[in-house]
């Protein structure tokens, strides 16, 4: 299905896809997001999914074209790490992808970033694909990307590298 967030038309379909994903996930969610700054509502739903035992992995940009956004994102890492989210930073170049996978059955891909600008102030378009074979193939590609092109962010590496205060 085609999903749209459009503040002019007051459509929040993509945001609803993500909230449904967080509410209904049974085992895992993998998020690839170039500007990962989820607001309070998303963080609350992420936390609830984690409490139900859902494994959440996030692939973010290691190098960003918007330093302020990257620094804000890294500020939130501590919150995610404390709750058990696995974070990976993509290294080869600036990451501009936006894709998420839920329970090896649903993939959403498009222009939507997980941040309040995409949620409330932009016009975004995503495609939701409900297909186990497609989701499994997508997961294999994401796992290969994590293994070959990403650096894991752990509590220890975060404290050493990013927490300078």
C-alpha positions as a printed NumPy array, in Angstrom:
array([[  0.   ,   0.   ,   0.   ],
       [  1.094,   3.553,  -0.618],
       [  1.277,   5.658,   2.554],
       [  1.532,   9.43 ,   2.796],
       [  2.342,  12.013,   5.43 ],
       [  1.141,  15.381,   4.246],
       [  0.707,  18.214,   6.703],
       [ -1.286,  20.211,   4.135],
       [ -3.891,  17.442,   3.724],
       [ -3.579,  16.356,   7.377],
       [ -2.581,  12.827,   6.474],
       [ -0.363,  10.895,   8.88 ],
       [ -0.457,   7.462,   7.278],
       [  3.274,   6.728,   7.479],
       [  3.412,   7.739,  11.124],
       [  0.495,   5.371,  11.739],
       [  2.354,   2.552,   9.951],
       [  5.262,   2.989,  12.371],
       [  3.026,   3.23 ,  15.438],
       [  1.205,   0.053,  14.341],
       [  4.576,  -1.621,  13.847],
       [  5.685,  -0.683,  17.367],
       [  2.332,  -1.772,  18.851],
       [  2.005,  -5.101,  17.054],
       [  5.58 ,  -6.338,  16.562],
       [  6.106,  -9.762,  18.057],
       [  9.844, -10.349,  17.676],
       [ 11.887,  -7.709,  15.853],
       [ 12.036,  -4.305,  14.214],
       [ 14.999,  -3.1  ,  12.171],
       [ 15.08 ,   0.581,  11.254],
       [ 17.405,   2.216,   8.74 ],
       [ 17.056,   5.981,   9.069],
       [ 19.309,   8.776,   7.939],
       [ 17.887,  11.252,  10.476],
       [ 16.716,   9.212,  13.477],
       [ 15.228,  11.605,  16.022],
       [ 11.991,  10.036,  17.236],
       [  9.79 ,  12.313,  19.29 ],
       [  8.131,  11.462,  22.598],
       [  5.231,   9.53 ,  21.092],
       [  7.523,   7.292,  19.049],
       [  9.917,   6.774,  21.974],
       [  7.015,   5.759,  24.204],
       [  5.887,   3.171,  21.638],
       [  9.459,   1.941,  21.121],
       [  9.836,   1.508,  24.876],
       [  6.596,  -0.475,  25.087],
       [  7.72 ,  -2.764,  22.261],
       [ 11.027,  -3.354,  24.046],
       [  9.174,  -4.174,  27.273],
       [  7.215,  -6.84 ,  25.362],
       [ 10.529,  -8.404,  24.316],
       [ 10.741,  -7.022,  20.783],
       [ 14.352,  -6.71 ,  19.59 ],
       [ 14.95 ,  -3.318,  17.977],
       [ 17.959,  -2.489,  15.825],
       [ 18.63 ,   0.92 ,  14.321],
       [ 21.046,   1.716,  11.515],
       [ 21.939,   5.403,  11.422],
       [ 24.393,   7.532,   9.501],
       [ 27.926,   7.541,  10.852],
       [ 28.653,  10.618,   8.763],
       [ 25.87 ,  13.099,   8.24 ],
       [ 25.344,  16.011,   5.927],
       [ 23.591,  17.829,   8.798],
       [ 25.901,  17.945,  11.825],
       [ 23.303,  19.466,  14.165],
       [ 20.899,  16.615,  13.443],
       [ 23.626,  13.993,  13.958],
       [ 24.661,  15.511,  17.281],
       [ 21.044,  15.567,  18.454],
       [ 20.64 ,  11.964,  17.352],
       [ 23.75 ,  10.917,  19.255],
       [ 22.426,  12.704,  22.321],
       [ 19.478,  10.252,  22.255],
       [ 21.739,   7.194,  21.963],
       [ 22.057,   6.897,  25.735],
       [ 18.254,   6.665,  26.099],
       [ 18.111,   3.892,  23.485],
       [ 21.118,   1.977,  24.777],
       [ 19.738,   1.97 ,  28.345],
       [ 16.591,   0.282,  27.044],
       [ 18.356,  -2.326,  24.932],
       [ 18.114,  -0.9  ,  21.421],
       [ 21.022,  -2.008,  19.242],
       [ 22.493,   0.911,  17.329],
       [ 24.784,   0.73 ,  14.302],
       [ 26.391,   3.594,  12.422],
       [ 26.846,   3.194,   8.686],
       [ 30.419,   4.145,   7.715],
       [ 31.187,   4.151,   3.956],
       [ 29.363,   7.39 ,   3.078],
       [ 26.464,   9.617,   4.08 ],
       [ 23.444,   7.393,   4.596],
       [ 20.259,   8.734,   3.093],
       [ 18.083,   5.601,   3.178],
       [ 14.782,   5.2  ,   4.967],
       [ 13.55 ,   1.652,   5.43 ],
       [ 12.11 ,  -0.413,   8.25 ],
       [ 11.39 ,  -4.098,   8.696],
       [  8.98 ,  -5.677,  11.179],
       [  8.804,  -9.359,  12.174],
       [ 10.256, -10.56 ,   8.856],
       [  6.939,  -9.832,   7.165],
       [  6.443,  -6.048,   6.716],
       [  8.799,  -3.613,   5.003],
       [  8.135,   0.113,   4.737],
       [ 10.404,   2.133,   2.464],
       [ 10.31 ,   5.673,   1.142],
       [ 11.183,   9.234,   2.033],
       [ 10.015,   9.26 ,   5.674],
       [ 12.612,   9.922,   8.364],
       [ 11.804,   9.042,  11.951],
       [ 11.704,  12.587,  13.28 ],
       [  9.131,  15.273,  13.934],
       [  9.852,  17.128,  10.693],
       [  8.809,  14.099,   8.627],
       [  5.952,  13.37 ,  11.023],
       [  4.422,  16.832,  11.188],
       [  5.918,  19.275,   8.675],
       [  6.909,  17.481,   5.47 ],
       [  5.204,  15.753,   2.617],
       [  6.496,  12.182,   2.578],
       [  5.656,   9.021,   0.663],
       [  6.338,   5.406,   1.674],
       [  5.428,   2.023,   0.289],
       [  4.388,  -0.691,   2.765],
       [  5.099,  -4.197,   1.49 ],
       [  3.481,  -7.077,   3.369],
       [  5.407, -10.049,   1.994],
       [  7.368, -12.619,   3.973],
       [  9.736, -13.525,   1.064],
       [ 10.477,  -9.846,   0.365],
       [ 10.946,  -9.096,   4.072],
       [ 13.306, -12.045,   4.559],
       [ 15.398, -10.957,   1.574],
       [ 15.42 ,  -7.371,   2.867],
       [ 16.519,  -8.581,   6.295],
       [ 19.426, -10.518,   4.751],
       [ 20.578,  -7.357,   2.963],
       [ 20.303,  -5.308,   6.163],
       [ 22.215,  -7.905,   8.201],
       [ 24.96 ,  -7.934,   5.561],
       [ 25.055,  -4.128,   5.656],
       [ 25.391,  -4.187,   9.454],
       [ 28.171,  -6.768,   9.288],
       [ 30.22 ,  -5.191,   6.495],
       [ 29.544,  -1.46 ,   6.63 ],
       [ 28.512,  -0.526,  10.165],
       [ 30.123,   0.037,  13.527],
       [ 28.071,  -0.958,  16.569],
       [ 27.448,   1.742,  19.159],
       [ 27.678,   0.25 ,  22.63 ],
       [ 27.341,   1.941,  25.991],
       [ 31.123,   1.791,  26.341],
       [ 31.905,   3.169,  22.886],
       [ 29.281,   5.874,  23.335],
       [ 30.788,   7.009,  26.62 ],
       [ 34.317,   7.058,  25.172],
       [ 33.552,   8.667,  21.837],
       [ 30.476,  10.872,  22.174],
       [ 29.9  ,  11.684,  25.829],
       [ 32.459,  14.419,  26.412],
       [ 30.689,  16.159,  29.282]])
